[in-house]
Coordinates of C-alpha atoms in Angstrom, one line a residue:
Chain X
X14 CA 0.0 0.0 0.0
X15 CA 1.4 3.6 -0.9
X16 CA 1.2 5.9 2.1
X17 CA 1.6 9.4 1.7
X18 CA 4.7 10.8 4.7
X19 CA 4.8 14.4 5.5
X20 CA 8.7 15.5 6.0
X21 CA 9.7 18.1 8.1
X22 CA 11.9 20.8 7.2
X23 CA 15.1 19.4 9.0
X24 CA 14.7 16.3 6.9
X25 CA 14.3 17.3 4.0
X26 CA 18.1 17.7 2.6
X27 CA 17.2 13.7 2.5
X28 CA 14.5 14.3 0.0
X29 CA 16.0 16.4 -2.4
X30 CA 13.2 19.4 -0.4
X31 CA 10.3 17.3 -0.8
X32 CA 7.9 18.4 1.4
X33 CA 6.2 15.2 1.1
X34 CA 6.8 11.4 -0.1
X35 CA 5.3 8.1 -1.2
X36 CA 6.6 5.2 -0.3
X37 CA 4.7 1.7 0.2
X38 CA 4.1 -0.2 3.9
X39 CA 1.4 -0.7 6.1
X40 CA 2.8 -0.2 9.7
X41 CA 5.0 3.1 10.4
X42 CA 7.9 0.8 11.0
X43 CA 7.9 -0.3 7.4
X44 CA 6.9 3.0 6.1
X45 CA 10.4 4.1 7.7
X46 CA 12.4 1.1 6.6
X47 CA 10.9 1.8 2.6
X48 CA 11.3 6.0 3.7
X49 CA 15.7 4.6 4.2
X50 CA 15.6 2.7 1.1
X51 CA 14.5 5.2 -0.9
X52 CA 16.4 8.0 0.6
X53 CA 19.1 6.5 3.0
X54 CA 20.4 7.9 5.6
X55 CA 16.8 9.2 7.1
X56 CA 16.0 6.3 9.5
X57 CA 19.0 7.2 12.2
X58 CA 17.4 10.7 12.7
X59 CA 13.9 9.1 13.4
X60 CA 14.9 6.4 15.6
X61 CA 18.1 5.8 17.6
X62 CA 20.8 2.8 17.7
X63 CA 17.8 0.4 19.4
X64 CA 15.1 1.1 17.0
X65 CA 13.2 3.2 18.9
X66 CA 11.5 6.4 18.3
X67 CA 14.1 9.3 19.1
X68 CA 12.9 11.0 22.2
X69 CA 12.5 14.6 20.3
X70 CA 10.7 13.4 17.3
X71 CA 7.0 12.7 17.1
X72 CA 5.1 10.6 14.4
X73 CA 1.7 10.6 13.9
X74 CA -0.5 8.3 11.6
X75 CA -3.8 10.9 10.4
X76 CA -3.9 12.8 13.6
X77 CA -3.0 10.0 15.9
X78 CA 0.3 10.0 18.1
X79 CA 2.1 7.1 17.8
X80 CA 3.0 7.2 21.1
X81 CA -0.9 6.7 22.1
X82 CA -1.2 3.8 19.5
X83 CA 1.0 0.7 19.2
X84 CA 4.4 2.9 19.1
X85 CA 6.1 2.2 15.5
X86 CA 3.6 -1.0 15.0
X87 CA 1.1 1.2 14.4
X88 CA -1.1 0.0 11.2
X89 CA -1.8 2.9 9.1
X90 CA -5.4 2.8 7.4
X91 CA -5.6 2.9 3.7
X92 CA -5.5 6.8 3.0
X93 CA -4.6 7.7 6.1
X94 CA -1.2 10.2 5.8
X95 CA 2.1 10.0 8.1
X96 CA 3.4 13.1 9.7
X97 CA 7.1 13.3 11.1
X98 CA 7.5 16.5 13.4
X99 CA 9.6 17.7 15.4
X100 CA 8.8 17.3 19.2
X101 CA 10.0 20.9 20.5
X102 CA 7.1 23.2 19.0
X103 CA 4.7 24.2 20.9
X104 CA 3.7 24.2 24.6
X105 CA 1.8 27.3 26.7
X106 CA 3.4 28.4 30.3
Chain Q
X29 CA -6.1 41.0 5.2
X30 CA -2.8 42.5 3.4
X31 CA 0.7 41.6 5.3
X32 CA 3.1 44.5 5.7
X33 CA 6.5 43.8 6.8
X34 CA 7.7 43.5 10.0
X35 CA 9.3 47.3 10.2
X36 CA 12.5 46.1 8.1
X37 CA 11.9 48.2 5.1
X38 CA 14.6 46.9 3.3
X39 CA 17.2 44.0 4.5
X40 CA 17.0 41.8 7.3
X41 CA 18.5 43.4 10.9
X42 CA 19.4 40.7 12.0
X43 CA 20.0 42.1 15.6
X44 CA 19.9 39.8 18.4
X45 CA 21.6 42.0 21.5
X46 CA 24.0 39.9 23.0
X47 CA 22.9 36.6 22.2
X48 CA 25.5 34.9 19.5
X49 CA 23.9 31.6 18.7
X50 CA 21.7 29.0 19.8
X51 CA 22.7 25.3 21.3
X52 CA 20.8 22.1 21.3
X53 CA 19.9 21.1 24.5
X54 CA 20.2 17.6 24.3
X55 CA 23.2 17.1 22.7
X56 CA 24.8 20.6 22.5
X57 CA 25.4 21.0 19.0
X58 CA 25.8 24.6 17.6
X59 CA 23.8 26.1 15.5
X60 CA 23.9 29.8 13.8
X61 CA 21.1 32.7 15.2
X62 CA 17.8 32.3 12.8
X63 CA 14.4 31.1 12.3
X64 CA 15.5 27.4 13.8
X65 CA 14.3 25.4 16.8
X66 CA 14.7 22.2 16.3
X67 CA 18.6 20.5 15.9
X68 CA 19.9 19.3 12.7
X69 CA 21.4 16.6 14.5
X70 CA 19.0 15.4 17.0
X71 CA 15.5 17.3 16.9
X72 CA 16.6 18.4 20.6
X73 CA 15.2 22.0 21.7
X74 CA 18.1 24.8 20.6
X75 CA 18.7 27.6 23.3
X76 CA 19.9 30.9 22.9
X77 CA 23.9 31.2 23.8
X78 CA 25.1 34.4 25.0
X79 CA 28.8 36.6 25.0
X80 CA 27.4 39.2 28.3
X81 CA 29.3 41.9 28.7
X82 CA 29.5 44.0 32.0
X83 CA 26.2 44.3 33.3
X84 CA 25.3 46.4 36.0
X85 CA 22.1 46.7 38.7
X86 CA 22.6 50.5 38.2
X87 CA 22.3 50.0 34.1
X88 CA 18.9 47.9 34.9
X89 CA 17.2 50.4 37.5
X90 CA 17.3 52.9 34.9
X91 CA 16.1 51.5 31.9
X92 CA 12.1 51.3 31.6
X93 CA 10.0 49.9 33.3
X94 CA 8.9 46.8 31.0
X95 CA 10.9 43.9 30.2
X96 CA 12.7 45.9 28.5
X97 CA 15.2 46.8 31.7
X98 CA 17.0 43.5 31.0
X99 CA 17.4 44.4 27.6
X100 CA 21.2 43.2 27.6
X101 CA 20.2 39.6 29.2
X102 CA 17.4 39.1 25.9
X103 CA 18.1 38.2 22.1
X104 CA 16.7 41.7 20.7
X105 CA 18.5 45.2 19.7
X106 CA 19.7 47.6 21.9
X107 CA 16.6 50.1 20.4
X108 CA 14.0 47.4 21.5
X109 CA 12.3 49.8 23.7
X110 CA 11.9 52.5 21.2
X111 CA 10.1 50.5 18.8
X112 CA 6.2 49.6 18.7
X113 CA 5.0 46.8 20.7
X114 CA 3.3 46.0 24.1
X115 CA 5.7 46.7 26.7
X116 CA 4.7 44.2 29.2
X117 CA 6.3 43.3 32.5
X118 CA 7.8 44.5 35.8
X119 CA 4.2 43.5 37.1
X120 CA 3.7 43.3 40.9
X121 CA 5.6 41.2 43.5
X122 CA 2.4 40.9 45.9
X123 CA 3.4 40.0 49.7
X124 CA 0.8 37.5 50.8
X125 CA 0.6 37.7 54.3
X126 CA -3.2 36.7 54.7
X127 CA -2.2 33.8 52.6
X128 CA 1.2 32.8 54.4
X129 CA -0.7 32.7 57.8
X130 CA -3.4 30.3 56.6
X131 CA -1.2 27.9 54.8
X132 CA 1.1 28.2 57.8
X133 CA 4.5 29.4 55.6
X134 CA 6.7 32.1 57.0
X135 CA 7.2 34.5 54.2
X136 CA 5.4 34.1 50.6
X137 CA 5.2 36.7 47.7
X138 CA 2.9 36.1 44.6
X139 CA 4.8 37.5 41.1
X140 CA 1.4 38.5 39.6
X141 CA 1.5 38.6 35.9
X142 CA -2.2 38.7 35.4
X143 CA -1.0 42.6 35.3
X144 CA 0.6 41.9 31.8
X145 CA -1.2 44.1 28.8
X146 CA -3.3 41.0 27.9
X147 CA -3.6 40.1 31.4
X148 CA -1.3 36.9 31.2
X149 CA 2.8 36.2 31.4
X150 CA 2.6 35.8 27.5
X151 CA 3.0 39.3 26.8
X152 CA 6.6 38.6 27.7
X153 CA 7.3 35.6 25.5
X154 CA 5.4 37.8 22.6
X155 CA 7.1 41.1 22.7
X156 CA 10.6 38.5 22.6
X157 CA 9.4 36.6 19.9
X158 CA 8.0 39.9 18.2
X159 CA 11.7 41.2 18.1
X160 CA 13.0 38.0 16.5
X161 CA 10.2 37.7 14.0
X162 CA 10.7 41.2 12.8
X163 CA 14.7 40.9 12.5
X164 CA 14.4 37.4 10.8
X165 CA 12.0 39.1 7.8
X166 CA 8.8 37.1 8.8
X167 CA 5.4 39.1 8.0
X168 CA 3.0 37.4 9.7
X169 CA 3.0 36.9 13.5
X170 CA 1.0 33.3 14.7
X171 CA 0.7 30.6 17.5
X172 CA -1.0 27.5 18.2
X173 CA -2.7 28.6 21.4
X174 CA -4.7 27.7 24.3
X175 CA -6.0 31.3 25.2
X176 CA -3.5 33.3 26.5
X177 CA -0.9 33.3 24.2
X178 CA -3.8 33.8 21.2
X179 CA -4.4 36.8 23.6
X180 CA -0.9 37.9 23.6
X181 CA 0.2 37.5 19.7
X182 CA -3.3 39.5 18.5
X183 CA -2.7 42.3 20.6
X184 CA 1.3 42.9 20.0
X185 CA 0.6 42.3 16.4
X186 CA -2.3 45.0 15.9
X187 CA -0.3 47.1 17.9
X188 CA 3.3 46.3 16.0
X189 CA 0.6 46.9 12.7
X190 CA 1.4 43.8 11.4
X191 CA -0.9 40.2 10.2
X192 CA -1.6 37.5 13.3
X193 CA -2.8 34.3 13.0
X194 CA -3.6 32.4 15.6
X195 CA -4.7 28.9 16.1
X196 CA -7.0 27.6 18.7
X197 CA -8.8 24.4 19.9
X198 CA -12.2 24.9 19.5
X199 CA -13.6 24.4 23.3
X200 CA -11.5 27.2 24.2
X201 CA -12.9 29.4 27.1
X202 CA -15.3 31.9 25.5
X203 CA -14.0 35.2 27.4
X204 CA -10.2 34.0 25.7
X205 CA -11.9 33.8 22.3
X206 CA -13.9 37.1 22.5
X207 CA -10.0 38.7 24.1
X208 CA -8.1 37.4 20.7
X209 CA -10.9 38.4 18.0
X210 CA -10.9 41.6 19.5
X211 CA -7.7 42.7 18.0
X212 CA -9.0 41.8 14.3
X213 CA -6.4 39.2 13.4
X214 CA -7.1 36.0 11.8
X215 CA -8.3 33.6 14.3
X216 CA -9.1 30.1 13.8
X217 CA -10.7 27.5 15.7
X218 CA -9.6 23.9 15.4
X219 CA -11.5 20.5 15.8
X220 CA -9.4 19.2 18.5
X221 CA -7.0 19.5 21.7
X222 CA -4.2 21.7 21.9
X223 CA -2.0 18.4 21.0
X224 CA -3.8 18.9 17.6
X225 CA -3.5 22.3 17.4
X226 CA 0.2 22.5 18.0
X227 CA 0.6 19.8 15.3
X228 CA -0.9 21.8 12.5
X229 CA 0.9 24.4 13.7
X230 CA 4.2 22.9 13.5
X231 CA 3.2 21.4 10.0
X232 CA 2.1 25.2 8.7
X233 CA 5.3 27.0 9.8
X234 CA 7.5 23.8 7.7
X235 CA 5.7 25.3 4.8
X236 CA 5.4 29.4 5.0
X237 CA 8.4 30.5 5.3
X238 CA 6.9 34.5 6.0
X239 CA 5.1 33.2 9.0
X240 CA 6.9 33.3 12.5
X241 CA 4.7 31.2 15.0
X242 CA 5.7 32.2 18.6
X243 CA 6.1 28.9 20.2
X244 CA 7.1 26.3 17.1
X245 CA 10.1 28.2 14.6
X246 CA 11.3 31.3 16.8
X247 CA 10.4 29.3 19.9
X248 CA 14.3 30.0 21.1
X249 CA 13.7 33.7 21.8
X250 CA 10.2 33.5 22.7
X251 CA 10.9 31.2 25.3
X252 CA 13.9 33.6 26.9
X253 CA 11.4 36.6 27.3
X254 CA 10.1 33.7 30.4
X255 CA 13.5 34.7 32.0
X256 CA 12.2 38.2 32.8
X257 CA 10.1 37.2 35.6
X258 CA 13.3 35.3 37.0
X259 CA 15.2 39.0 36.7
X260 CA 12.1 40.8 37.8
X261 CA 11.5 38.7 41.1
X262 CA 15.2 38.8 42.1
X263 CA 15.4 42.8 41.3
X264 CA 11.8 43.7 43.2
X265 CA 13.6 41.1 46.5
X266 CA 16.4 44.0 46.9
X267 CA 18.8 42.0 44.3
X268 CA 18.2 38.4 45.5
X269 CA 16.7 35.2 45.0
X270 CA 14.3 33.3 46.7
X271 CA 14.7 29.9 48.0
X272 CA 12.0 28.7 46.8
X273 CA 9.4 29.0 43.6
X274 CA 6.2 27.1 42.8
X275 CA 5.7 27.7 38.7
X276 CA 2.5 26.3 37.0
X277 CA 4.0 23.5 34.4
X278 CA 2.6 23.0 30.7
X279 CA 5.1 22.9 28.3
X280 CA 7.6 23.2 31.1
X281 CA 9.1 26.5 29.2
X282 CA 8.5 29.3 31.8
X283 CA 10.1 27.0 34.8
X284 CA 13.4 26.5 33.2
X285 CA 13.9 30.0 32.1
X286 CA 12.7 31.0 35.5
X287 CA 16.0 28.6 36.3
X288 CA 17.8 29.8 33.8
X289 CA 17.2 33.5 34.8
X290 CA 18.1 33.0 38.2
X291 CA 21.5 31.1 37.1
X292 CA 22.2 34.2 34.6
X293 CA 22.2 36.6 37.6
X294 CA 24.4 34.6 39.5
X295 CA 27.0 34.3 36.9
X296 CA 26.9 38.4 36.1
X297 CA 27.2 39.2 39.8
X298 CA 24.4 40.8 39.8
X299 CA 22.7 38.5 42.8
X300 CA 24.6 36.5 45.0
X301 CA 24.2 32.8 43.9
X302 CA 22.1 31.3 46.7
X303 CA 20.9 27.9 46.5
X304 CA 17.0 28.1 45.6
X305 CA 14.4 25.4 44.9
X306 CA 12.0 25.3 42.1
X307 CA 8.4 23.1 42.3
X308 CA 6.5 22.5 39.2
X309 CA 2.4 22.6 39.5
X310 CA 0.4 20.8 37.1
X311 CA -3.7 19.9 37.2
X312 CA -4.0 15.7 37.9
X313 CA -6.2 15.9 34.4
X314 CA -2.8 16.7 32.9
X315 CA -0.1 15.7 34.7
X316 CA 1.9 13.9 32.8
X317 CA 5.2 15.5 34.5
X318 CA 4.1 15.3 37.7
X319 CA 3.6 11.3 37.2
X320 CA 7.0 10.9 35.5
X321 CA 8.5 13.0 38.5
X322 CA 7.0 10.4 41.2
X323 CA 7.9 7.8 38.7
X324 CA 11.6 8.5 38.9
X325 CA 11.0 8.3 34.8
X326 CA 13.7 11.1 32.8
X327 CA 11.0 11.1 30.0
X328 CA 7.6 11.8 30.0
X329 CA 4.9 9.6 28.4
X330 CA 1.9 11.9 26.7
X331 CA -1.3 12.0 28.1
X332 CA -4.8 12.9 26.5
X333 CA -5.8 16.3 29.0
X334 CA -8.7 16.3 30.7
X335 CA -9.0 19.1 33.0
X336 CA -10.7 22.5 33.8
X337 CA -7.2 24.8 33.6
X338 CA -7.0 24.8 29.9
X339 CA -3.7 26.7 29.8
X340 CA -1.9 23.7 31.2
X341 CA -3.8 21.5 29.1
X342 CA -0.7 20.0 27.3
X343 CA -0.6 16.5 26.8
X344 CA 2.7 16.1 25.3
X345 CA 4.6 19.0 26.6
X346 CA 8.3 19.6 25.3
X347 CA 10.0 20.9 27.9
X348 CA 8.8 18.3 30.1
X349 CA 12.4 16.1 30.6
X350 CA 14.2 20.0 31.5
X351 CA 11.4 20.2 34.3
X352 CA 12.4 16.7 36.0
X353 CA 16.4 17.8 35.5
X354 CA 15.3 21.1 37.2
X355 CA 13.0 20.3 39.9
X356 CA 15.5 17.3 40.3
X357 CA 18.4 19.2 40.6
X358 CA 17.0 22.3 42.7
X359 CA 15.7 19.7 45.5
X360 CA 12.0 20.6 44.0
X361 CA 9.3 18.3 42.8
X362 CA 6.6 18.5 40.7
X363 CA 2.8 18.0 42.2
X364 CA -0.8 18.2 40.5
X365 CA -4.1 18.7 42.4
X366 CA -7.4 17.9 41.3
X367 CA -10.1 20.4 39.4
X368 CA -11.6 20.8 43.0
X369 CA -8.6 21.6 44.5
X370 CA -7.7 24.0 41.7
X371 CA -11.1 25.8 42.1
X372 CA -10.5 26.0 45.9
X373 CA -7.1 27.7 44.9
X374 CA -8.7 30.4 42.8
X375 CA -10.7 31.3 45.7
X376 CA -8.0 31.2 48.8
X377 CA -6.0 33.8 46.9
X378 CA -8.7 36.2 46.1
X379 CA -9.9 35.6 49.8
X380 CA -6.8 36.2 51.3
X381 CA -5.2 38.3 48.8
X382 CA -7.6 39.8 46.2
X383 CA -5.5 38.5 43.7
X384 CA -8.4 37.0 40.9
X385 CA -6.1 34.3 39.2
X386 CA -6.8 32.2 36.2
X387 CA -7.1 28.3 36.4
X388 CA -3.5 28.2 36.2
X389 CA -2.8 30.0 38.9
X390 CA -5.9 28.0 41.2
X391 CA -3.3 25.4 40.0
X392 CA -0.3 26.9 41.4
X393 CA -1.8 28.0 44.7
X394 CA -3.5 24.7 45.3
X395 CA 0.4 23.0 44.6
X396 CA 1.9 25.2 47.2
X397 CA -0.7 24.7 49.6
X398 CA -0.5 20.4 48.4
X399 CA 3.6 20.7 48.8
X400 CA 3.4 22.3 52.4
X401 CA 0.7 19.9 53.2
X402 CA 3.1 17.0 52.1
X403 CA 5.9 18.8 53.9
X404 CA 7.5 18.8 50.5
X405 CA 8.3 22.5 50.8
X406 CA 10.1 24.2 53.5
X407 CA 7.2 26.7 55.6
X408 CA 10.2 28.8 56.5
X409 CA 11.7 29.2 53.6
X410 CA 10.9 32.4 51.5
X411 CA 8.9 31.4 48.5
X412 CA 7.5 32.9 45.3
X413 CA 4.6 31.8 43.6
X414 CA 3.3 32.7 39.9
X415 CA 0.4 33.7 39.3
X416 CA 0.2 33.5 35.2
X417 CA -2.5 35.0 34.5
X418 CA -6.2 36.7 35.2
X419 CA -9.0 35.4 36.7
X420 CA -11.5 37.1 34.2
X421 CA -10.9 34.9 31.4
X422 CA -11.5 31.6 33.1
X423 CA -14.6 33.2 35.0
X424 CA -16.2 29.1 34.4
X425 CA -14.2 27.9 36.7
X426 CA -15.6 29.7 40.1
X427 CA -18.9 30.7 38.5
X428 CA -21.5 28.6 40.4
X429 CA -19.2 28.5 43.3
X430 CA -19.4 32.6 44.1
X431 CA -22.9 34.7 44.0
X432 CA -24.6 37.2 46.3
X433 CA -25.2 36.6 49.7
X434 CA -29.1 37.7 48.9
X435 CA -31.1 39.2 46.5
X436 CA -33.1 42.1 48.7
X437 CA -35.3 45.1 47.5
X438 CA -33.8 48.4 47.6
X439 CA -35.3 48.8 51.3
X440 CA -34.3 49.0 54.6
X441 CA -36.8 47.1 56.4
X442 CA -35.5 43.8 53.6
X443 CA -31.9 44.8 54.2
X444 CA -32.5 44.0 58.2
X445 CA -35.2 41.0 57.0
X446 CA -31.8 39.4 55.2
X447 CA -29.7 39.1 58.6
X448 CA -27.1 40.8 57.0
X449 CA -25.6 43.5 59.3

């Protein structure tokens, strides 16, 4: 299945300033496995040495955290788009 | 609605006072002073770096009284002062003596920034951010917001005659919707919680490069204009700090510049550098810091926010691991007291104090009062509390709590009929 990925600024040197991808999988783990074959080197800045999400980053299938669903095994529903941003923005007080 | 530039007619300024670049937090990597906030090597929060020179009290006491006093200790031009914009700060250091003797502390002051122009500590953050908007180029000024800041950016950007856009969710306290519209910028509401918000937010600003949104790509200086409060508490104590500090906790931002501030002082001689403790307050409907702080956790896990004081309402906040470091490191903690609790706050400090504060601050007062209670804070040790912001906007909260006594006719005989006197 081709999933649509939304790439944030900082990544984007990777994808010669694509603002946005399409690369096939159906879980965010293998949407970031096809995002490295396609344009390598992009997988160590989303997750770290063990495989796991990098503490600063935050993915989000549609307008779900990852972080609330089943982490980087989260399934992502035909049409649904995958958003890689940045952790740090935001916050009030 | 037409955008006009941010007052730089011509080329970029570029003027950032004193501050010469900004770091990453988390792994300390250097980066250049512009429109960045995120690292290129790890996505860690960048900071701004400073070179000081020579600062002296004398130098502060006579500049104006705004933020603007500290002008050498923030990223913005010497002129700052002399250009348009809101001029908040140097608000009140209140010393609550009705409220110290019934919570049973020694010596308490509330830093009340509900007297900010919008009535909230965001005026600070703004009128920083402002600056570096205007000397990065950007022509539109714009948050994702959960009141206050919305508050904040609409007014400094009508008065600094430029665009604002601002981003709300859309079960946002009526009074804080009615106190952004007001200004006539663009304001929109947003099917979803601040989480969501702050996501589009993030996701706009990766694409227009004119826009500056407060918090998300010029979030660096924003966040410094938090350190003001540290410089103002310390300057209106006689040039000291206190020993201890209870700071409402969303994104975490405003406690560790408070910290930050109160370091800064230390290092330019300007205070001597006393030990002091910092407490982080957080409502239990959205306290993920608070949980990861009794957890022993360094990171903390997102929560879905459920809970009256919408201001703190930040499920994933991004300061969050610098609040554990500095409530950790300070000999603080963090707490979080119930809706209830908070409401009970709101009203102990405009019993005892006539102080009206906003949710956040019912959260902050119901902490301290939770952290003495817990014998977490010292009783006589001199504290600060902050109050964030003004009662009037989150008038929901205390609404069918408060009400006249009676409702009598304009008579005497009723008035004594009422058993009023």
């Amino acid at each position: 299945m081709s999933v649509s990925v939304r790439i944030p600024t900082i990544l984007r040197t990777y994808t010669k300033g694509d603002s946005e991808v399409s690369v096939e999988g159906d879980t965010v783990a293998s949407v970031i496995d096809a995002l490295e074959s396609d344009y390598p080197g992009i997988k160590a800045r989303v997750v770290d040495e063990t495989g796991a999400l990098r503490r600063f980053v935050n993915v989000y299938v549609g307008t779900e955290d990852i972080r609330f669903a089943d982490g980087l095994d989260t399934a992502i529903p035909a049409g649904q788009q995958v958003s890689i941003i940045p952790a740090v923005a935001g916050g009030a007080v | 609605m037409s955008a006009s530039t941010l007052d730089v007619p011509t080329t970029t300024r570029r003027s950032f006072g004193n501050a010469v670049g900004l770091t990453c937090r988390a792994c300390g990597a250097r980066q250049e002073l512009g429109p960045f906030y995120a690292c290129i090597e790890c996505f860690g929060p960048l900071e701004v770096r400073y070179d000081f020179p020579t600062i002296t009290r004398e130098q502060i006491e006579a500049g104006p009284k705004s933020i603007w006093r500290y002008q050498p200790l923030l990223p913005v031009p010497a002129d700052i002062a002399a250009i348009p914009n809101t001029d908040p700060g140097f608000t009140r250091l209140v010393k609550a003596d009705n409220l110290a003797r019934e919570l049973g502390i020694k010596t308490l002051w509330v830093k009340d920034d509900s007297g900010n122009p919008t009535h909230s500590f965001k005026d600070r953050v703004v009128a920083v951010a402002l600056s570096a908007a205007r000397e990065l180029g950007k022509t539109v000024l714009a948050c994702p917001s959960t009141g206050n800041l919305a508050n904040a950016v609409a007014a400094a950007a009508a008065r600094a005659g430029i665009r604002s856009v601002v981003f709300i969710p859309e079960n946002l306290e009526r009074p804080k919707v009615i106190t952004t519209a007001v200004y006539g910028g663009t304001l929109v509401a947003v099917r979803g919680n601040y989480d969501d918000v702050n996501k589009l937010a993030s996701e706009i600003a990766g694409e227009e490069e004119d826009w500056a949104f407060v918090n998300v790509n010029v979030r660096p200086y924003y966040a410094e204009g938090s350190k003001t409060l540290a410089y103002e508490t310390a300057e209106q104590l006689g040039w000291r700090l206190p020993e201890q500090v209870v700071i409402p906790v969303a994104s975490g931002s405003q406690l560790t510049k408070v910290d930050k501030g109160f370091t800064e002082l230390g290092e330019l001689g300007l205070v001597e550098p006393t030990p002091y403790r910092i407490f982080g307050a957080q409502a239990t409907g959205c306290s993920p810091v608070a949980q990861a702080f009794r957890d022993g956790h360094d990171v903390v896990r997102p929560v879905k926010p459920d809970t009256i004081a919408k201001s703190l309402a930040i499920g994933n906040p991004a300061d969050g691991p610098y609040v554990l470091d500095t409530c950790r490191r300070t000999g603080g903690a963090v707490e979080d007291v119930s809706d209830d609790e908070v409401r009970d706050g709101i009203q102990l400090l405009a019993r005892t104090e006539g102080i009206f504060a906003e949710t956040a601050g019912g959260v902050t007062i119901a902490t301290l009062k939770k952290l003495l209670e817990t014998g977490q804070l010292d009783p006589d040790a001199e504290t600060v509390v902050f109050n964030t912001g003004d009662g009037l906007k989150t008038l929901d909260a205390v609404a069918d709590r408060v009400g006249p006594a009676a409702t009598i006719d304009p008579s005497y005989p009723d008035f004594v009929a009422a058993d009023l006197a």
